[in-house]
Amino acid sequence: MRILIDGDATPDIEKIAFLCDKYDIKMIVYCDMNHFFDYESVIMCDQWNDSVDYAILKDVKKGDLVITQDYGEAGMLLTKGAIVVHPSGFIIDSNNIDSLLMTRYINGKMRKHQLVKGPKKRTQDTRKRFLKTIEGIISNEI
C-alpha cells in the first residue's frame, strides 16, 4: 500500500507523513506549481485544471490509499481498486459514490443560482476523525 495525496486539497499532510513513517508506508504528494511541499516524494503537476487528478489516476495501483475531496476522481479511482478517503474522514466506496456524485451535481446547480454556500469550516473533531480513519486503514483495523 502507498498513500497518494491530492496536495491541492488535503489538510494535515504533516500528520499523515508521521503515520506513514510509523507504519513504514510510502507517501506521495501530488500538487500543482502553486503549492510547495518538502517531503520525500512530491510530484509537481502543471497548473491546468485537474492536472493533479489526472496524475494520481495515471499512477494509482490497486490497494493504494488515495486522499481526495473530488468525488469525480474518487469514482474513477474506485474502478482501479483504490481505497479512497475524503479529508473529512469518511471512506468513499461503491456504496456511497453514486449519492455523492448526485449531491455534487445538485449543489453545483444550486451554487450557480446562489442558493447554497460552500463547505463548512473544518473542525477539530473532523481532523481527529480523518486521522483516525487513515490510521485505521493503514493498520488494517478498518
PDB file of N, CA, C and O in Angstrom, residues 101-134:
ATOM      1  N   LEU A 101     -21.936  11.750  -5.936  1.00  0.00           N
ATOM      2  CA  LEU A 101     -21.887  12.403  -7.243  1.00  0.00           C
ATOM      3  C   LEU A 101     -23.183  13.161  -7.531  1.00  0.00           C
ATOM      4  O   LEU A 101     -23.149  14.268  -8.086  1.00  0.00           O
ATOM      5  N   MET A 102     -24.314  12.604  -7.156  1.00  0.00           N
ATOM      6  CA  MET A 102     -25.594  13.291  -7.359  1.00  0.00           C
ATOM      7  C   MET A 102     -25.664  14.552  -6.493  1.00  0.00           C
ATOM      8  O   MET A 102     -26.103  15.605  -6.951  1.00  0.00           O
ATOM      9  N   THR A 103     -25.222  14.440  -5.247  1.00  0.00           N
ATOM     10  CA  THR A 103     -25.205  15.605  -4.356  1.00  0.00           C
ATOM     11  C   THR A 103     -24.298  16.695  -4.916  1.00  0.00           C
ATOM     12  O   THR A 103     -24.647  17.878  -4.885  1.00  0.00           O
ATOM     13  N   ARG A 104     -23.145  16.305  -5.462  1.00  0.00           N
ATOM     14  CA  ARG A 104     -22.230  17.266  -6.076  1.00  0.00           C
ATOM     15  C   ARG A 104     -22.914  17.981  -7.240  1.00  0.00           C
ATOM     16  O   ARG A 104     -22.822  19.202  -7.389  1.00  0.00           O
ATOM     17  N   TYR A 105     -23.619  17.232  -8.056  1.00  0.00           N
ATOM     18  CA  TYR A 105     -24.323  17.806  -9.202  1.00  0.00           C
ATOM     19  C   TYR A 105     -25.395  18.806  -8.749  1.00  0.00           C
ATOM     20  O   TYR A 105     -25.470  19.937  -9.242  1.00  0.00           O
ATOM     21  N   ILE A 106     -26.208  18.404  -7.802  1.00  0.00           N
ATOM     22  CA  ILE A 106     -27.292  19.265  -7.318  1.00  0.00           C
ATOM     23  C   ILE A 106     -26.728  20.517  -6.645  1.00  0.00           C
ATOM     24  O   ILE A 106     -27.190  21.631  -6.890  1.00  0.00           O
ATOM     25  N   ASN A 107     -25.708  20.346  -5.798  1.00  0.00           N
ATOM     26  CA  ASN A 107     -25.110  21.503  -5.128  1.00  0.00           C
ATOM     27  C   ASN A 107     -24.468  22.456  -6.126  1.00  0.00           C
ATOM     28  O   ASN A 107     -24.507  23.675  -5.946  1.00  0.00           O
ATOM     29  N   GLY A 108     -23.876  21.929  -7.182  1.00  0.00           N
ATOM     30  CA  GLY A 108     -23.305  22.773  -8.225  1.00  0.00           C
ATOM     31  C   GLY A 108     -24.366  23.624  -8.896  1.00  0.00           C
ATOM     32  O   GLY A 108     -24.164  24.816  -9.159  1.00  0.00           O
ATOM     33  N   LYS A 109     -25.502  23.008  -9.177  1.00  0.00           N
ATOM     34  CA  LYS A 109     -26.626  23.754  -9.771  1.00  0.00           C
ATOM     35  C   LYS A 109     -27.121  24.832  -8.815  1.00  0.00           C
ATOM     36  O   LYS A 109     -27.414  25.960  -9.222  1.00  0.00           O
ATOM     37  N   MET A 110     -27.230  24.490  -7.539  1.00  0.00           N
ATOM     38  CA  MET A 110     -27.715  25.449  -6.551  1.00  0.00           C
ATOM     39  C   MET A 110     -26.711  26.585  -6.341  1.00  0.00           C
ATOM     40  O   MET A 110     -27.112  27.744  -6.197  1.00  0.00           O
ATOM     41  N   ARG A 111     -25.397  26.275  -6.324  1.00  0.00           N
ATOM     42  CA  ARG A 111     -24.375  27.321  -6.183  1.00  0.00           C
ATOM     43  C   ARG A 111     -24.426  28.285  -7.358  1.00  0.00           C
ATOM     44  O   ARG A 111     -24.233  29.486  -7.197  1.00  0.00           O
ATOM     45  N   LYS A 112     -24.692  27.741  -8.538  1.00  0.00           N
ATOM     46  CA  LYS A 112     -24.782  28.572  -9.743  1.00  0.00           C
ATOM     47  C   LYS A 112     -25.874  29.637  -9.579  1.00  0.00           C
ATOM     48  O   LYS A 112     -25.749  30.747 -10.077  1.00  0.00           O
ATOM     49  N   HIS A 113     -26.921  29.283  -8.866  1.00  0.00           N
ATOM     50  CA  HIS A 113     -28.023  30.206  -8.619  1.00  0.00           C
ATOM     51  C   HIS A 113     -27.945  30.834  -7.224  1.00  0.00           C
ATOM     52  O   HIS A 113     -28.910  31.422  -6.745  1.00  0.00           O
ATOM     53  N   GLN A 114     -26.797  30.668  -6.575  1.00  0.00           N
ATOM     54  CA  GLN A 114     -26.504  31.246  -5.258  1.00  0.00           C
ATOM     55  C   GLN A 114     -27.515  30.838  -4.192  1.00  0.00           C
ATOM     56  O   GLN A 114     -27.907  31.628  -3.344  1.00  0.00           O
ATOM     57  N   LEU A 115     -27.936  29.579  -4.241  1.00  0.00           N
ATOM     58  CA  LEU A 115     -28.900  29.078  -3.266  1.00  0.00           C
ATOM     59  C   LEU A 115     -28.244  28.275  -2.146  1.00  0.00           C
ATOM     60  O   LEU A 115     -28.917  27.893  -1.192  1.00  0.00           O
ATOM     61  N   VAL A 116     -26.960  27.998  -2.265  1.00  0.00           N
ATOM     62  CA  VAL A 116     -26.256  27.220  -1.245  1.00  0.00           C
ATOM     63  C   VAL A 116     -24.819  27.729  -1.151  1.00  0.00           C
ATOM     64  O   VAL A 116     -24.244  28.191  -2.133  1.00  0.00           O
ATOM     65  N   LYS A 117     -24.271  27.663   0.048  1.00  0.00           N
ATOM     66  CA  LYS A 117     -22.888  28.092   0.271  1.00  0.00           C
ATOM     67  C   LYS A 117     -21.945  26.908   0.118  1.00  0.00           C
ATOM     68  O   LYS A 117     -22.369  25.768  -0.003  1.00  0.00           O
ATOM     69  N   GLY A 118     -20.664  27.178   0.184  1.00  0.00           N
ATOM     70  CA  GLY A 118     -19.650  26.128   0.111  1.00  0.00           C
ATOM     71  C   GLY A 118     -19.593  25.314   1.396  1.00  0.00           C
ATOM     72  O   GLY A 118     -20.456  25.440   2.273  1.00  0.00           O
ATOM     73  N   PRO A 119     -18.565  24.489   1.539  1.00  0.00           N
ATOM     74  CA  PRO A 119     -18.466  23.608   2.713  1.00  0.00           C
ATOM     75  C   PRO A 119     -18.234  24.382   4.010  1.00  0.00           C
ATOM     76  O   PRO A 119     -17.733  25.502   4.003  1.00  0.00           O
ATOM     77  N   LYS A 120     -18.604  23.748   5.113  1.00  0.00           N
ATOM     78  CA  LYS A 120     -18.400  24.336   6.437  1.00  0.00           C
ATOM     79  C   LYS A 120     -16.920  24.306   6.794  1.00  0.00           C
ATOM     80  O   LYS A 120     -16.147  23.512   6.262  1.00  0.00           O
ATOM     81  N   LYS A 121     -16.548  25.150   7.745  1.00  0.00           N
ATOM     82  CA  LYS A 121     -15.165  25.212   8.206  1.00  0.00           C
ATOM     83  C   LYS A 121     -14.789  23.897   8.898  1.00  0.00           C
ATOM     84  O   LYS A 121     -15.598  23.297   9.614  1.00  0.00           O
ATOM     85  N   ARG A 122     -13.571  23.453   8.677  1.00  0.00           N
ATOM     86  CA  ARG A 122     -13.053  22.218   9.265  1.00  0.00           C
ATOM     87  C   ARG A 122     -12.933  22.362  10.781  1.00  0.00           C
ATOM     88  O   ARG A 122     -12.400  23.348  11.271  1.00  0.00           O
ATOM     89  N   THR A 123     -13.412  21.344  11.514  1.00  0.00           N
ATOM     90  CA  THR A 123     -13.368  21.384  12.979  1.00  0.00           C
ATOM     91  C   THR A 123     -12.290  20.436  13.506  1.00  0.00           C
ATOM     92  O   THR A 123     -11.758  19.599  12.776  1.00  0.00           O
ATOM     93  N   GLN A 124     -12.012  20.546  14.787  1.00  0.00           N
ATOM     94  CA  GLN A 124     -11.047  19.645  15.432  1.00  0.00           C
ATOM     95  C   GLN A 124     -11.575  18.211  15.411  1.00  0.00           C
ATOM     96  O   GLN A 124     -10.797  17.269  15.229  1.00  0.00           O
ATOM     97  N   ASP A 125     -12.874  18.033  15.576  1.00  0.00           N
ATOM     98  CA  ASP A 125     -13.470  16.687  15.511  1.00  0.00           C
ATOM     99  C   ASP A 125     -13.291  16.083  14.118  1.00  0.00           C
ATOM    100  O   ASP A 125     -13.014  14.892  13.985  1.00  0.00           O
ATOM    101  N   THR A 126     -13.457  16.897  13.078  1.00  0.00           N
ATOM    102  CA  THR A 126     -13.257  16.426  11.706  1.00  0.00           C
ATOM    103  C   THR A 126     -11.823  15.973  11.513  1.00  0.00           C
ATOM    104  O   THR A 126     -11.559  14.924  10.928  1.00  0.00           O
ATOM    105  N   ARG A 127     -10.884  16.761  12.012  1.00  0.00           N
ATOM    106  CA  ARG A 127      -9.454  16.428  11.901  1.00  0.00           C
ATOM    107  C   ARG A 127      -9.151  15.094  12.586  1.00  0.00           C
ATOM    108  O   ARG A 127      -8.482  14.230  12.022  1.00  0.00           O
ATOM    109  N   LYS A 128      -9.683  14.922  13.793  1.00  0.00           N
ATOM    110  CA  LYS A 128      -9.450  13.677  14.533  1.00  0.00           C
ATOM    111  C   LYS A 128     -10.044  12.470  13.803  1.00  0.00           C
ATOM    112  O   LYS A 128      -9.405  11.426  13.700  1.00  0.00           O
ATOM    113  N   ARG A 129     -11.273  12.632  13.291  1.00  0.00           N
ATOM    114  CA  ARG A 129     -11.937  11.544  12.554  1.00  0.00           C
ATOM    115  C   ARG A 129     -11.136  11.175  11.306  1.00  0.00           C
ATOM    116  O   ARG A 129     -10.940   9.998  10.996  1.00  0.00           O
ATOM    117  N   PHE A 130     -10.657  12.177  10.594  1.00  0.00           N
ATOM    118  CA  PHE A 130      -9.870  11.959   9.383  1.00  0.00           C
ATOM    119  C   PHE A 130      -8.607  11.157   9.689  1.00  0.00           C
ATOM    120  O   PHE A 130      -8.338  10.128   9.054  1.00  0.00           O
ATOM    121  N   LEU A 131      -7.849  11.593  10.673  1.00  0.00           N
ATOM    122  CA  LEU A 131      -6.594  10.902  11.007  1.00  0.00           C
ATOM    123  C   LEU A 131      -6.850   9.511  11.579  1.00  0.00           C
ATOM    124  O   LEU A 131      -6.094   8.570  11.299  1.00  0.00           O
ATOM    125  N   LYS A 132      -7.930   9.352  12.336  1.00  0.00           N
ATOM    126  CA  LYS A 132      -8.291   8.029  12.869  1.00  0.00           C
ATOM    127  C   LYS A 132      -8.650   7.071  11.726  1.00  0.00           C
ATOM    128  O   LYS A 132      -8.267   5.902  11.749  1.00  0.00           O
ATOM    129  N   THR A 133      -9.365   7.567  10.720  1.00  0.00           N
ATOM    130  CA  THR A 133      -9.717   6.738   9.565  1.00  0.00           C
ATOM    131  C   THR A 133      -8.463   6.316   8.815  1.00  0.00           C
ATOM    132  O   THR A 133      -8.313   5.138   8.468  1.00  0.00           O
ATOM    133  N   ILE A 134      -7.557   7.253   8.568  1.00  0.00           N
ATOM    134  CA  ILE A 134      -6.313   6.945   7.858  1.00  0.00           C
ATOM    135  C   ILE A 134      -5.520   5.883   8.615  1.00  0.00           C
ATOM    136  O   ILE A 134      -5.095   4.882   8.041  1.00  0.00           O
TER     137      ILE A 134
END
